[in-house]
Amino acid sequence: MLGLALVILGVGLAVIPAGFGSAIGIGIVAQVASGALSEDPKNFPKYLMLVALPGTQGIYGFIIGFLTIMKSGLLKIAPITMSPEFGLQFLFACLPVGLASFISAIHQGKVCAAGVEWVSKQPESIGQALIYGVFVELYAILGLLASLFLWRGIVI
Amino acid sequence: MAKIPLQKINIIGILENKEEVIIALQGLRLVHITQIKDVETPPIKITSSQTETEIQNLSRLIDGLSKYQEKGGLLKGMLPIKYIINEDRFNETIKSFDYKPIFEKYQVLERELHIINEKEHHIRIELSHLKNWQELDIELKQLGPTKQTNSILGTIPFITYNKLLERYEKLGLASIETISESRFEKRIFICYYKEAENEVIECLKECNFTQYKEYTANEKPADIIEGYKPALLKINEERETILGALKELTEYIPKLSILYDYYTNLSSQTDIQRNFVQTKSAFIIEGWIRKHDLAYLKKHLGKDGTTIELVEPIIDEEVPVAIENKRLIRPFEIITNLYGMPAKWEIDPTPMFVPFFILYFAICLTDAGYGLMLSIFSLILLKKFKFGKNLLKVLFILGIASIVIGLLTGGIFGIDFSSLSDRWNWAKNLRERIMLFDPLQDPILLLVISFGLGLMQIWFGIFLKMLENFNMRNFLSGILDQGSWLILISGGILFFILPHNTKPLAKGMILIGVLIIFLFQGRDSKNIFVRLIKGLYALYGVTGIFGDVLSYSRLLALALSTSVLGMIVNTIAILFTGIPLIGPIVMLFILITGHLFTLAIGALGSFVHCTRLQFVEFFTKFYQGGGNPFKPFEKIYKYIIIE
C-alpha cells in the first residue's frame, strides 16, 4: 500500500513541478508576445516558436512520470503490491527531472520573453533568440537524463 | 565551394548616363555597392519627396486594409503572403493603376468608422452609469432642490453605510432608500432638509459617498436605457456598412502591393546615389563583383563612355564576403547566416558543419516515421509556397536522414514491436535485421556514441583552426596552440579505445600534448613563472572540453524523449480500442494529433538544439563570423514575386 502511494507521489513530483515550470514559462513569453503582436501582427510565426520553447520541460517531466506509471504496473489496472523501499526508489528517481525542469522552464520563459522583445525590434534575430532560449534547457535535459538512468536502474 | 573570389571595381561614367547605369545595375544584380560612411563627401540629393509620400501612403493603405482582409484559414494567417505576379500584369498595373481614389476613400471610411466608434463609446459609458440606477422609479429631473428639501443620488461603500444610518437619526434626514446594490457598494437615494445641508454634506463626505450628478433627463433611468437601444442598433448597422465597404477595398491590395514595390525600387535607385562620388561631369561608383561575373558586366555596361576599373583593396578594408556551395549544402547557408558571414581571413563554415548537423538531427528525431512525415510535409509545402524554400529544403534533407537513422535504431512511429502479436512477426524480423541497436534498451550505447560524435566534432573544430593558422603562415602557432590539443585529445580517446599493449602509445600522446600546452601556451610572457602559470591555466581548459562533450548528451536526451513520447501516444491510443463505436475513432484521433504534436515539438527542439551545438561547441573553436555579406544591388520586393 505505502509502496504504491510513494510511487504515485513520485509521479506527481515529476509531472507537477515540470508542468508548473512550463506553464509559467510559456505564460511569461505569451504575455510579452501578445503585447508585441498588438503593435505589429506580422511576427506571429516567429514568436510562436519562442512561446513554444519552454514547453519541452513539462514534457520531460511527463515522460518520466509516465515511464514510472508503466514500470510500476499502474497501467494495467490490477492490484499491485509494492514494498515501501521500491516506492521510495521510484520517488527519488523522479525528483531530478521534476525540480530541474521547474526552475529551468521558468527562466527559459524569461529568456524567451526577452527574445520576443529583441525580435520585435530586429526580426532577423529570431535564430539567435532561439539559441539563447535553449541554453537554459541543458540543465532540464541533464535532469531528464539523471531521472531516466535512475528509473532504468530500478529492478523490481 | 566556400568563398567566391570577389573583385573590387570602380565604375566611372558620364553624368548624363547616370540614370541608365543605375537601372542597368539594378537589373543585372551583380554589383555590391560600397556604402559610403564618410560624411565629408557631399551628399547627393536624396529621393524626391513625392516618391517618399507615395511609398508612405501605400504602406499605410496596405497595412490598414489588410486588417479587413479575410483570414484564409489558420495556416495562411501564420505565413507572410507574397503575391505571385507575372511581368505583364506588373507593367500594366504600374502604367494604368491610380491608387489615389482608393486612398481617399479609405481615409474617409476610416474617419467615419472612428466617429461611429466614438459615438458608441460615449453611449456605452452613459449606459453603464445609468444601469446602476435602473430601479429608480422617478424621472431624473424630479431630483434636486425643492423649497425645503434636496434630493440626491449616489453610491456608498457597504462598510460606511451603517455609519450613515446611525447619523441618520441624529440629523433627521427625510429619507434614505436603497436603489440597488453591488458586491461592494450600495446605491442610494437621499432626501434631506436644506437647513441640515452642511451637516449632511460633511457626513456624506466622511462616509465616502460619491454623488451621481446627471439629473437633466426627463425620463426615468430605465426609460433612457430603452431609448438608447434603437440608437445602438443604428450604429451597428452603419458600422456594418462601413466595414463592408472597407472589405471591398481589400481586393485592391495586390495592385497596391505592386505599386508599393515599384516605388520602393524607384526610390532605392535614387537612394543608392548617396554612395556615389560625383563631379561636374562624371560619377564614380565603388563596388564589388564576383570575379567570374566581370566579363558579363563589362559587356553590358561598357557603352557610352562608362568604364570599369579594377582596384586593389586596402589592407584593413572591410571586404564583403560571398559564399557558394554545392546543391545539397546550399540550403544550410541559412544557418550560417544566423551566426554571421565569414570574416576576411576565415573559411566558409557551411560545408564543415552540415554533415554533423544532419547526423545529429537524425539522431535526435530517431524515428523513421517522423522523418517520413517531415520529408513529405516539406515537399508539399515546397510545391505550394514559393518562399522559405531554403528552410523547406533543409527540412526535407533532415527528414530523409531521420528515416535512415530511424530504421537503424528501430524507431517507427514509436511502435513497441515487442508487444505486437505474432501476426506481425514478419515486421519484427525485418526490423531486427535492419536495426543496429535500440536506444530504449541500450541508452548507454547511444550516450557513448553522442559523446564520441561530440569529441570528433570538437577535434575537427580545433583541426580547422590549425588549418586556418597554417593558411596565414602561422605554422608555429598552429602546431603549438592547436596541434597540442589535437594530440592530447587523440591520446585520450586512444587510451580508452585501444587494448592494453598499445596503451603506452596513448599515454605518450597525452603526455606530449600536456607538456606542449604547459610549456608553450604562455610563451608570450618573458617571465618563466608567469609563463608556466599561464600554461597550467591553459591546461584547465580540459574541463572546458569535458563540458563541451557533456553538452552532446542532449542528443541522447532528445532521442529518448521523442521515442518515448511516440510510445506514450501509442499506449494512450490503444487504451481506447476496447470501447465500442467511438473507440476506434478516438484512437485514430489521438494517434494523428499525438504524433503530429510529437513531430512538431521534436523537430523544433532538435533543430534548435543541433544548431546550438554547431554554434557554441563547434564554431567557437575556429570561427568568428562578423563578415560583411555580399549584397548585390538589385530590386527588392516586399509584397510580390515576379514570375
CSV table of C-alpha atoms in Angstrom, one decimal, chain A residues 44-45 48-49 52-53 56 59-60 62-63 66-67 70 75 124 127-128 130-131 134-135 137-138 141-142 144-145 148-149 152, chain B residues 78 338-339 441 443-444 447 550-551 553-554 556-558 560-561 564-565 567-568 571-572 597 601 604 608-609 611-612 615-616:
chain,number,residue,atom,x,y,z
A,44,PHE,CA,3.3,35.8,-35.2
A,45,PRO,CA,5.1,32.7,-36.6
A,48,LEU,CA,5.2,31.2,-31.9
A,49,MET,CA,8.5,29.3,-31.7
A,52,ALA,CA,6.6,27.0,-27.6
A,53,LEU,CA,10.1,26.6,-26.4
A,56,THR,CA,9.5,21.0,-23.6
A,59,ILE,CA,7.1,17.1,-21.5
A,60,TYR,CA,10.3,15.8,-19.9
A,62,PHE,CA,5.6,13.8,-18.1
A,63,ILE,CA,7.9,11.3,-19.8
A,66,PHE,CA,4.6,8.0,-17.5
A,67,LEU,CA,7.5,5.7,-17.6
A,70,MET,CA,4.3,1.9,-16.7
A,75,LEU,CA,-1.1,1.0,-16.3
A,124,GLU,CA,16.2,38.8,-38.4
A,127,GLY,CA,17.5,32.4,-34.8
A,128,GLN,CA,19.8,33.9,-32.3
A,130,LEU,CA,16.0,30.8,-30.1
A,131,ILE,CA,19.6,29.8,-29.4
A,134,VAL,CA,17.8,26.7,-25.4
A,135,PHE,CA,20.9,27.4,-23.3
A,137,GLU,CA,17.3,23.9,-21.2
A,138,LEU,CA,20.6,22.0,-20.9
A,141,ILE,CA,18.0,17.8,-20.1
A,142,LEU,CA,20.6,16.7,-17.6
A,144,LEU,CA,15.8,14.2,-17.5
A,145,LEU,CA,18.9,12.0,-18.2
A,148,LEU,CA,16.0,8.3,-16.8
A,149,PHE,CA,19.0,6.4,-15.8
A,152,ARG,CA,16.1,2.4,-15.7
B,78,MET,CA,0.5,32.5,-40.0
B,338,LEU,CA,22.1,33.2,-38.4
B,339,TYR,CA,25.6,33.3,-37.0
B,441,GLN,CA,17.0,-0.8,-24.5
B,443,PRO,CA,20.7,4.1,-23.9
B,444,ILE,CA,24.3,4.0,-22.6
B,447,LEU,CA,25.2,8.2,-24.8
B,550,LEU,CA,28.8,16.7,-21.9
B,551,SER,CA,26.7,19.1,-23.9
B,553,SER,CA,24.4,14.3,-24.1
B,554,ARG,CA,21.4,16.3,-25.3
B,556,LEU,CA,20.6,11.2,-26.2
B,557,ALA,CA,18.0,13.1,-24.3
B,558,LEU,CA,16.2,14.4,-27.3
B,560,LEU,CA,14.8,9.3,-26.0
B,561,SER,CA,12.2,11.9,-25.4
B,564,VAL,CA,9.2,7.7,-25.5
B,565,LEU,CA,6.7,10.4,-26.5
B,567,MET,CA,5.5,5.3,-27.5
B,568,ILE,CA,3.2,7.1,-25.0
B,571,THR,CA,0.0,3.5,-25.4
B,572,ILE,CA,-2.7,6.0,-24.7
B,597,PHE,CA,2.4,17.1,-31.9
B,601,ILE,CA,8.0,19.6,-30.7
B,604,LEU,CA,11.6,22.2,-33.3
B,608,VAL,CA,17.3,24.5,-32.3
B,609,HIS,CA,19.5,22.2,-30.1
B,611,THR,CA,22.0,24.5,-34.3
B,612,ARG,CA,23.1,25.5,-30.8
B,615,PHE,CA,27.3,27.5,-32.9
B,616,VAL,CA,28.6,27.0,-29.3
